Amino acid sequence: MQERLKELQAEALEKVTQAADLKELNDIRVSYLGKKGPITEVLKGMGKLSPEERPKMGALANEVRDMITGAIEEKQIALEKAAVEQKLAAEKIDVTLPGRPVREGNHHPLTRIIEEIEDLFIGMGYTVAEGPEVEKDYYNFEALNLPKGHPARDMQDSFYITEEILLRTHTSPVQARTMEQKQGKGPIKIICPGKVYRRDNDDATHSHQFTQIEGLVIDENIRLSDLKGTLDVFAKKMFGADREIRLRPSFFPFTEPSVEMDISCKMCGGHGCSTCKGTGWIEILGAGMVHPNVLEMAGYDSKKYTGFAFGMGPERIAMLKYGVDDIRHFYTNDIRFLKQFSVTE
Ligand code: FA5
């Protein structure tokens, strides 16, 4: 029995030494020290020994068990340490390697134009007002002197969601909402940037979704000359001090009188070329004096208050300023196009 125990000890220690991983080591623990293991089997034969031999054999069995347990624990520590070292070696970082370049994004050219226009008007004392893109027919049309069935509604072909709700066709409903909030009291000086939607066929100068910036000034004694002066400052700051503007009579149901503003053509200096279709002028925006009906509907006394409004398309402004020949470039996300406007590259 003594010999068998020594044999088992030698065998187990040898296997522990050979164990390559923690699973193998655990299998050794279970097979040698478990209840069904060979040491327990040997000890079952103790009953056949004499009373003097039994304690000696018991002590030897414990000694063998302790030795195997100790060897397993030692090996376990060594294997765990080796595993950590292997992991560290595998995850080693070479801090001397060159870094991976991070590609920086840039503002979209339209965002830049809109921010530039906003800054320009903020500098003249305007504040920025915003409104919903999914708008009530009332604010988009009715409150702007365009009752249901008015023929001028056809100027802005619309995406209706229900009979009373549509995707706004211009940013002018923000004008109607702001005036209504003021309940007919006090001055207003705002610009309203945002996305608008029209059932226009996409081509080089039209998009079914585009952006607009509306401006609105309401106060006592606001005149057409204030509008002209404001637009002149805007045009010169945006396109250069040498540019001239002109106002042409036009029609918008919400303004009276209404005008279109043209800017002198940069390409030909006003003499006429293909860019300005031979006229020397390029159309930039629509504007006018706020119609008395619009003021009254919003609760303003049109005998006391007057105001002007204007609305422009930043895409068209950006096309002119940067010489872009197709509005669709702003929406097709060709990185080669967008990179040309990058500030950092
Ligand atoms: C309006 O939308 C008026 N609300 C502007 C206005 C405001 C006039 C306040 C008077 C007082 P209009 O439909 O012309 O007007 O559009 C204004 C600008 O939006 C145009 O000058 C043009 O630059 C731009 N625009 C119009 N339709 C499109 C389109 N489909 N794609 C891109 N830009 C467009």
Short mmCIF file of C-alpha atoms and ligand atoms in Angstrom, two decimals:
data_model
loop_
_atom_site.label_atom_id
_atom_site.label_comp_id
_atom_site.label_asym_id
_atom_site.label_seq_id
_atom_site.Cartn_x
_atom_site.Cartn_y
_atom_site.Cartn_z
CA MET A 1 0.00 0.00 0.00
CA GLN A 2 2.88 2.30 0.88
CA GLU A 3 4.49 1.58 -2.44
CA ARG A 4 1.27 2.19 -4.34
CA LEU A 5 0.88 5.55 -2.59
CA LYS A 6 4.44 6.57 -3.49
CA GLU A 7 3.83 5.47 -7.08
CA LEU A 8 0.67 7.57 -7.29
CA GLN A 9 2.55 10.55 -5.81
CA ALA A 10 5.34 10.28 -8.39
CA GLU A 11 2.83 9.84 -11.21
CA ALA A 12 0.69 12.81 -10.14
CA LEU A 13 3.70 15.11 -9.63
CA GLU A 14 5.00 14.20 -13.05
CA LYS A 15 1.64 15.03 -14.65
CA VAL A 16 1.46 18.34 -12.76
CA THR A 17 4.89 19.27 -14.08
CA GLN A 18 3.77 18.43 -17.62
CA ALA A 19 0.40 20.28 -17.39
CA ALA A 20 0.24 22.90 -20.12
CA ASP A 21 -2.81 24.84 -19.02
CA LEU A 22 -5.29 25.42 -16.18
CA LYS A 23 -7.86 23.01 -17.59
CA GLU A 24 -5.38 20.16 -17.73
CA LEU A 25 -4.31 20.99 -14.15
CA ASN A 26 -7.87 20.88 -12.93
CA ASP A 27 -8.40 17.49 -14.61
CA ILE A 28 -5.36 16.18 -12.67
CA ARG A 29 -6.79 17.56 -9.40
CA VAL A 30 -10.12 15.83 -9.99
CA SER A 31 -8.64 12.51 -11.09
CA TYR A 32 -6.09 12.17 -8.23
CA LEU A 33 -7.70 13.94 -5.30
CA GLY A 34 -11.39 13.40 -6.06
CA LYS A 35 -13.63 10.97 -4.18
CA LYS A 36 -13.37 8.40 -6.93
CA GLY A 37 -9.61 8.91 -7.37
CA PRO A 38 -6.88 6.25 -6.89
CA ILE A 39 -5.74 7.56 -3.48
CA THR A 40 -9.23 7.11 -2.04
CA GLU A 41 -9.30 3.65 -3.63
CA VAL A 42 -6.02 2.68 -1.92
CA LEU A 43 -7.26 4.00 1.42
CA LYS A 44 -10.31 1.79 1.19
CA GLY A 45 -7.96 -1.17 1.77
CA MET A 46 -6.85 0.23 5.19
CA GLY A 47 -9.32 -2.06 6.95
CA LYS A 48 -7.11 -5.01 6.10
CA LEU A 49 -4.07 -3.49 7.91
CA SER A 50 -3.06 -4.13 11.52
CA PRO A 51 -4.03 -1.46 14.11
CA GLU A 52 -0.36 -0.35 14.39
CA GLU A 53 0.06 0.13 10.64
CA ARG A 54 -3.20 2.01 10.10
CA PRO A 55 -2.16 5.42 11.60
CA LYS A 56 1.19 5.28 9.79
CA MET A 57 -0.54 4.60 6.50
CA GLY A 58 -3.12 7.32 7.21
CA ALA A 59 -0.34 9.84 7.83
CA LEU A 60 1.44 8.80 4.62
CA ALA A 61 -1.78 9.16 2.61
CA ASN A 62 -2.26 12.68 3.99
CA GLU A 63 1.34 13.54 3.20
CA VAL A 64 0.92 12.34 -0.41
CA ARG A 65 -2.36 14.28 -0.75
CA ASP A 66 -0.76 17.47 0.66
CA MET A 67 2.20 17.16 -1.68
CA ILE A 68 0.02 16.75 -4.75
CA THR A 69 -2.24 19.64 -3.60
CA GLY A 70 0.80 21.87 -3.00
CA ALA A 71 2.29 21.02 -6.39
CA ILE A 72 -1.03 21.77 -8.10
CA GLU A 73 -1.34 25.17 -6.33
CA GLU A 74 2.21 26.10 -7.23
CA LYS A 75 1.67 25.10 -10.83
CA GLN A 76 -1.60 27.02 -10.92
CA ILE A 77 0.15 30.23 -9.83
CA ALA A 78 2.87 29.67 -12.44
CA LEU A 79 0.34 29.02 -15.22
CA GLU A 80 -1.74 32.09 -14.30
CA LYS A 81 1.35 34.27 -14.27
CA ALA A 82 2.41 32.91 -17.65
CA ALA A 83 -1.07 33.64 -19.06
CA VAL A 84 -0.92 37.27 -17.88
CA GLU A 85 2.58 37.68 -19.31
CA GLN A 86 1.48 36.22 -22.62
CA LYS A 87 -1.51 38.60 -22.73
CA LEU A 88 0.69 41.59 -21.95
CA ALA A 89 3.17 40.59 -24.63
CA ALA A 90 0.37 40.22 -27.17
CA GLU A 91 -1.08 43.62 -26.28
CA LYS A 92 2.19 45.43 -26.24
CA ILE A 93 1.93 48.92 -27.72
CA ASP A 94 4.80 50.42 -29.62
CA VAL A 95 4.56 54.05 -28.60
CA THR A 96 7.16 55.01 -31.16
CA LEU A 97 4.90 54.04 -34.12
CA PRO A 98 3.47 57.01 -36.04
CA GLY A 99 -0.20 57.77 -35.16
CA ARG A 100 -3.09 57.00 -37.48
CA PRO A 101 -4.29 60.24 -39.08
CA VAL A 102 -7.79 61.34 -37.99
CA ARG A 103 -9.81 62.77 -40.89
CA GLU A 104 -11.43 65.96 -39.79
CA GLY A 105 -14.91 66.86 -40.96
CA ASN A 106 -15.95 70.30 -42.09
CA HIS A 107 -19.06 72.37 -42.14
CA HIS A 108 -21.22 71.80 -45.19
CA PRO A 109 -21.00 74.78 -47.59
CA LEU A 110 -24.70 75.51 -47.04
CA THR A 111 -24.24 75.55 -43.26
CA ARG A 112 -21.38 77.98 -43.74
CA ILE A 113 -23.44 80.29 -45.96
CA ILE A 114 -26.39 80.20 -43.55
CA GLU A 115 -24.12 80.99 -40.60
CA GLU A 116 -22.46 83.78 -42.55
CA ILE A 117 -25.86 85.33 -43.37
CA GLU A 118 -27.02 84.89 -39.77
CA ASP A 119 -23.87 86.58 -38.42
CA LEU A 120 -24.32 89.43 -40.83
CA PHE A 121 -27.87 90.16 -39.69
CA ILE A 122 -27.12 89.50 -36.01
CA GLY A 123 -24.50 92.26 -36.45
CA MET A 124 -27.36 94.55 -37.53
CA GLY A 125 -29.38 93.78 -34.39
CA TYR A 126 -31.53 90.90 -35.62
CA THR A 127 -32.28 87.77 -33.58
CA VAL A 128 -32.72 84.28 -35.01
CA ALA A 129 -36.23 82.74 -34.82
CA GLU A 130 -37.19 79.21 -35.83
CA GLY A 131 -40.41 77.34 -36.48
CA PRO A 132 -41.71 73.88 -37.39
CA GLU A 133 -41.04 72.28 -40.79
CA VAL A 134 -44.34 70.39 -40.55
CA GLU A 135 -46.63 73.39 -40.54
CA LYS A 136 -50.31 74.32 -40.38
CA ASP A 137 -51.90 75.49 -43.62
CA TYR A 138 -53.02 78.51 -41.57
CA TYR A 139 -49.48 79.81 -40.86
CA ASN A 140 -48.01 78.76 -44.21
CA PHE A 141 -50.75 80.40 -46.28
CA GLU A 142 -53.86 81.83 -44.61
CA ALA A 143 -52.18 84.11 -42.08
CA LEU A 144 -50.04 85.39 -44.98
CA ASN A 145 -53.03 86.67 -46.91
CA LEU A 146 -53.38 83.49 -48.96
CA PRO A 147 -56.85 82.11 -48.16
CA LYS A 148 -57.88 78.64 -49.40
CA GLY A 149 -58.40 78.65 -53.17
CA HIS A 150 -56.20 81.75 -53.71
CA PRO A 151 -54.54 81.37 -57.12
CA ALA A 152 -51.14 82.50 -55.76
CA ARG A 153 -50.95 79.26 -53.75
CA ASP A 154 -49.96 77.65 -57.06
CA MET A 155 -46.68 79.61 -56.91
CA GLN A 156 -45.60 77.17 -54.19
CA ASP A 157 -46.64 73.61 -55.05
CA SER A 158 -46.94 71.87 -51.69
CA PHE A 159 -46.55 68.49 -49.97
CA TYR A 160 -49.74 68.12 -47.91
CA ILE A 161 -49.88 65.65 -45.01
CA THR A 162 -53.55 66.27 -44.19
CA GLU A 163 -55.89 68.97 -45.49
CA GLU A 164 -54.69 71.31 -42.76
CA ILE A 165 -51.04 70.24 -42.37
CA LEU A 166 -48.22 70.43 -44.89
CA LEU A 167 -44.43 70.61 -45.17
CA ARG A 168 -43.81 74.35 -45.11
CA THR A 169 -43.10 75.79 -48.54
CA HIS A 170 -41.21 78.81 -47.25
CA THR A 171 -39.92 80.21 -43.93
CA SER A 172 -42.56 82.98 -43.94
CA PRO A 173 -44.85 81.08 -41.49
CA VAL A 174 -42.25 81.87 -38.79
CA GLN A 175 -43.01 85.53 -39.54
CA ALA A 176 -46.76 84.90 -38.97
CA ARG A 177 -46.09 82.92 -35.77
CA THR A 178 -43.74 85.57 -34.32
CA MET A 179 -46.16 88.40 -35.01
CA GLU A 180 -49.00 86.43 -33.42
CA GLN A 181 -46.89 85.76 -30.30
CA LYS A 182 -46.24 89.49 -29.90
CA GLN A 183 -50.03 90.11 -29.85
CA GLY A 184 -49.70 93.31 -31.80
CA LYS A 185 -47.32 94.95 -29.38
CA GLY A 186 -43.82 96.19 -29.88
CA PRO A 187 -41.20 95.93 -32.60
CA ILE A 188 -39.84 92.76 -34.27
CA LYS A 189 -36.45 92.27 -35.91
CA ILE A 190 -35.81 88.64 -36.80
CA ILE A 191 -34.32 86.33 -39.36
CA CYS A 192 -35.71 82.83 -39.77
CA PRO A 193 -33.45 80.20 -41.36
CA GLY A 194 -34.65 76.67 -42.08
CA LYS A 195 -35.54 73.86 -44.47
CA VAL A 196 -38.50 74.18 -46.80
CA TYR A 197 -40.20 71.78 -49.23
CA ARG A 198 -41.87 72.20 -52.61
CA ARG A 199 -43.13 69.83 -55.27
CA ASP A 200 -40.62 71.27 -57.75
CA ASN A 201 -38.83 69.00 -60.21
CA ASP A 202 -35.16 68.81 -59.35
CA ASP A 203 -32.90 70.49 -61.92
CA ALA A 204 -29.78 72.67 -61.91
CA THR A 205 -31.47 75.48 -59.97
CA HIS A 206 -34.40 73.74 -58.24
CA SER A 207 -34.56 71.22 -55.44
CA HIS A 208 -37.69 69.70 -53.82
CA GLN A 209 -36.09 70.40 -50.43
CA PHE A 210 -34.00 73.50 -49.99
CA THR A 211 -33.28 76.19 -47.41
CA GLN A 212 -34.52 79.72 -46.98
CA ILE A 213 -33.77 82.67 -44.77
CA GLU A 214 -36.61 85.02 -44.08
CA GLY A 215 -36.15 88.47 -42.57
CA LEU A 216 -38.85 90.52 -40.83
CA VAL A 217 -38.75 93.99 -39.31
CA ILE A 218 -41.86 95.56 -37.74
CA ASP A 219 -41.97 98.92 -36.02
CA GLU A 220 -43.45 102.36 -36.33
CA ASN A 221 -42.28 104.29 -39.41
CA ILE A 222 -40.57 101.43 -41.24
CA ARG A 223 -40.28 102.35 -44.92
CA LEU A 224 -39.30 100.81 -48.24
CA SER A 225 -36.07 102.82 -48.09
CA ASP A 226 -35.18 100.93 -44.85
CA LEU A 227 -35.62 97.68 -46.74
CA LYS A 228 -33.48 98.89 -49.63
CA GLY A 229 -30.72 100.11 -47.30
CA THR A 230 -30.70 96.82 -45.39
CA LEU A 231 -30.52 94.73 -48.56
CA ASP A 232 -27.76 96.94 -49.96
CA VAL A 233 -25.63 96.38 -46.82
CA PHE A 234 -26.36 92.66 -47.04
CA ALA A 235 -25.39 92.42 -50.74
CA LYS A 236 -22.16 94.37 -50.33
CA LYS A 237 -21.04 92.40 -47.27
CA MET A 238 -21.94 89.10 -48.88
CA PHE A 239 -20.65 89.64 -52.41
CA GLY A 240 -18.26 92.60 -52.26
CA ALA A 241 -18.40 96.40 -51.89
CA ASP A 242 -18.44 96.91 -55.68
CA ARG A 243 -21.80 95.15 -56.17
CA GLU A 244 -24.94 97.16 -56.87
CA ILE A 245 -28.52 96.15 -56.17
CA ARG A 246 -31.78 97.02 -57.86
CA LEU A 247 -35.38 96.41 -56.82
CA ARG A 248 -37.90 95.36 -59.47
CA PRO A 249 -41.68 95.37 -58.94
CA SER A 250 -43.04 91.92 -58.20
CA PHE A 251 -45.97 90.20 -56.49
CA PHE A 252 -46.26 88.32 -53.19
CA PRO A 253 -49.66 88.13 -51.49
CA PHE A 254 -48.11 88.91 -48.09
CA THR A 255 -46.28 92.10 -49.11
CA GLU A 256 -47.44 95.31 -50.75
CA PRO A 257 -45.59 96.69 -52.60
CA SER A 258 -43.54 93.59 -53.46
CA VAL A 259 -40.12 93.56 -55.10
CA GLU A 260 -37.48 91.19 -56.41
CA MET A 261 -33.92 92.16 -55.63
CA ASP A 262 -31.22 91.75 -58.28
CA ILE A 263 -27.49 92.10 -57.77
CA SER A 264 -25.11 93.34 -60.45
CA CYS A 265 -23.34 90.51 -62.27
CA LYS A 266 -19.78 89.98 -61.11
CA MET A 267 -18.72 88.16 -64.27
CA CYS A 268 -19.38 91.07 -66.65
CA GLY A 269 -19.53 94.01 -64.24
CA GLY A 270 -23.12 94.69 -65.33
CA HIS A 271 -22.55 94.75 -69.10
CA GLY A 272 -24.30 91.46 -69.84
CA CYS A 273 -22.91 87.92 -70.22
CA SER A 274 -24.08 84.29 -70.25
CA THR A 275 -24.18 84.09 -66.43
CA CYS A 276 -26.68 86.97 -66.18
CA LYS A 277 -28.36 86.01 -69.46
CA GLY A 278 -27.27 89.28 -71.00
CA THR A 279 -29.10 91.49 -68.49
CA GLY A 280 -26.18 92.51 -66.24
CA TRP A 281 -28.27 91.53 -63.18
CA ILE A 282 -28.87 88.33 -61.18
CA GLU A 283 -32.01 87.73 -59.12
CA ILE A 284 -31.30 87.12 -55.45
CA LEU A 285 -34.44 87.35 -53.32
CA GLY A 286 -38.06 88.39 -52.89
CA ALA A 287 -39.12 91.17 -50.50
CA GLY A 288 -41.64 93.87 -49.78
CA MET A 289 -43.58 95.88 -47.21
CA VAL A 290 -45.67 93.62 -44.97
CA HIS A 291 -49.26 93.65 -46.26
CA PRO A 292 -51.69 95.46 -43.89
CA ASN A 293 -53.94 92.34 -43.91
CA VAL A 294 -51.04 90.24 -42.56
CA LEU A 295 -50.37 92.78 -39.81
CA GLU A 296 -54.05 92.97 -38.85
CA MET A 297 -54.49 89.16 -38.84
CA ALA A 298 -51.62 88.90 -36.36
CA GLY A 299 -53.16 91.58 -34.13
CA TYR A 300 -51.04 94.58 -35.21
CA ASP A 301 -52.61 97.96 -35.85
CA SER A 302 -51.57 98.56 -39.48
CA LYS A 303 -52.11 102.32 -39.09
CA LYS A 304 -49.50 102.47 -36.36
CA TYR A 305 -47.10 99.72 -37.40
CA THR A 306 -45.44 99.02 -40.73
CA GLY A 307 -42.73 96.55 -41.62
CA PHE A 308 -40.66 94.92 -44.32
CA ALA A 309 -39.89 91.30 -45.05
CA PHE A 310 -37.55 89.47 -47.39
CA GLY A 311 -36.86 85.85 -48.23
CA MET A 312 -33.88 84.29 -49.93
CA GLY A 313 -32.55 80.84 -50.85
CA PRO A 314 -29.06 80.20 -49.40
CA GLU A 315 -28.42 77.54 -52.09
CA ARG A 316 -28.74 80.17 -54.81
CA ILE A 317 -26.58 82.59 -52.80
CA ALA A 318 -23.93 79.89 -52.33
CA MET A 319 -24.06 79.03 -56.04
CA LEU A 320 -23.38 82.65 -56.92
CA LYS A 321 -20.74 83.21 -54.29
CA TYR A 322 -18.79 80.01 -54.96
CA GLY A 323 -19.56 79.64 -58.68
CA VAL A 324 -21.45 76.34 -58.30
CA ASP A 325 -23.34 75.47 -61.48
CA ASP A 326 -25.80 72.87 -60.14
CA ILE A 327 -27.83 73.01 -56.91
CA ARG A 328 -27.82 69.19 -56.69
CA HIS A 329 -24.12 69.25 -55.76
CA PHE A 330 -25.19 70.44 -52.29
CA TYR A 331 -27.28 67.34 -51.73
CA THR A 332 -25.44 64.46 -53.40
CA ASN A 333 -22.62 64.39 -50.83
CA ASP A 334 -19.74 63.92 -53.26
CA ILE A 335 -16.74 64.26 -50.98
CA ARG A 336 -14.65 65.80 -53.81
CA PHE A 337 -17.17 68.65 -54.07
CA LEU A 338 -17.51 69.15 -50.32
CA LYS A 339 -13.71 69.11 -49.78
CA GLN A 340 -13.34 72.23 -51.88
CA PHE A 341 -15.04 74.17 -49.09
CA SER A 342 -12.94 72.69 -46.32
CA VAL A 343 -11.25 75.21 -44.09
CA THR A 344 -8.46 72.94 -42.81
CA GLU A 345 -7.30 71.16 -46.02
C1 FA5 B 1 -40.85 83.10 -51.15
O1 FA5 B 1 -40.76 81.91 -50.78
C2 FA5 B 1 -41.27 84.17 -50.26
N1 FA5 B 1 -41.73 83.64 -49.02
C3 FA5 B 1 -40.10 85.13 -50.04
C4 FA5 B 1 -40.53 86.41 -49.44
C5 FA5 B 1 -40.49 86.58 -48.08
C6 FA5 B 1 -41.01 87.46 -50.25
C7 FA5 B 1 -40.89 87.76 -47.49
C8 FA5 B 1 -41.43 88.63 -49.68
C9 FA5 B 1 -41.36 88.79 -48.31
P1 FA5 B 1 -39.95 82.58 -53.56
O2 FA5 B 1 -40.94 81.53 -53.91
O3 FA5 B 1 -39.52 83.48 -54.66
O4 FA5 B 1 -40.46 83.52 -52.37
O5 FA5 B 1 -38.66 81.87 -52.93
C10 FA5 B 1 -37.62 82.62 -52.35
C11 FA5 B 1 -36.27 82.08 -52.78
O6 FA5 B 1 -36.22 80.67 -52.54
C12 FA5 B 1 -36.01 82.21 -54.27
O7 FA5 B 1 -35.47 83.47 -54.55
C13 FA5 B 1 -34.99 81.13 -54.51
O8 FA5 B 1 -33.69 81.58 -54.14
C14 FA5 B 1 -35.40 80.07 -53.53
N2 FA5 B 1 -36.12 78.98 -54.18
C15 FA5 B 1 -37.41 78.93 -54.56
N3 FA5 B 1 -37.71 77.72 -55.05
C16 FA5 B 1 -36.60 76.97 -55.00
C17 FA5 B 1 -36.26 75.63 -55.33
N4 FA5 B 1 -37.15 74.76 -55.81
N5 FA5 B 1 -34.99 75.19 -55.13
C18 FA5 B 1 -34.08 76.04 -54.59
N6 FA5 B 1 -34.32 77.32 -54.24
C19 FA5 B 1 -35.57 77.79 -54.43
#
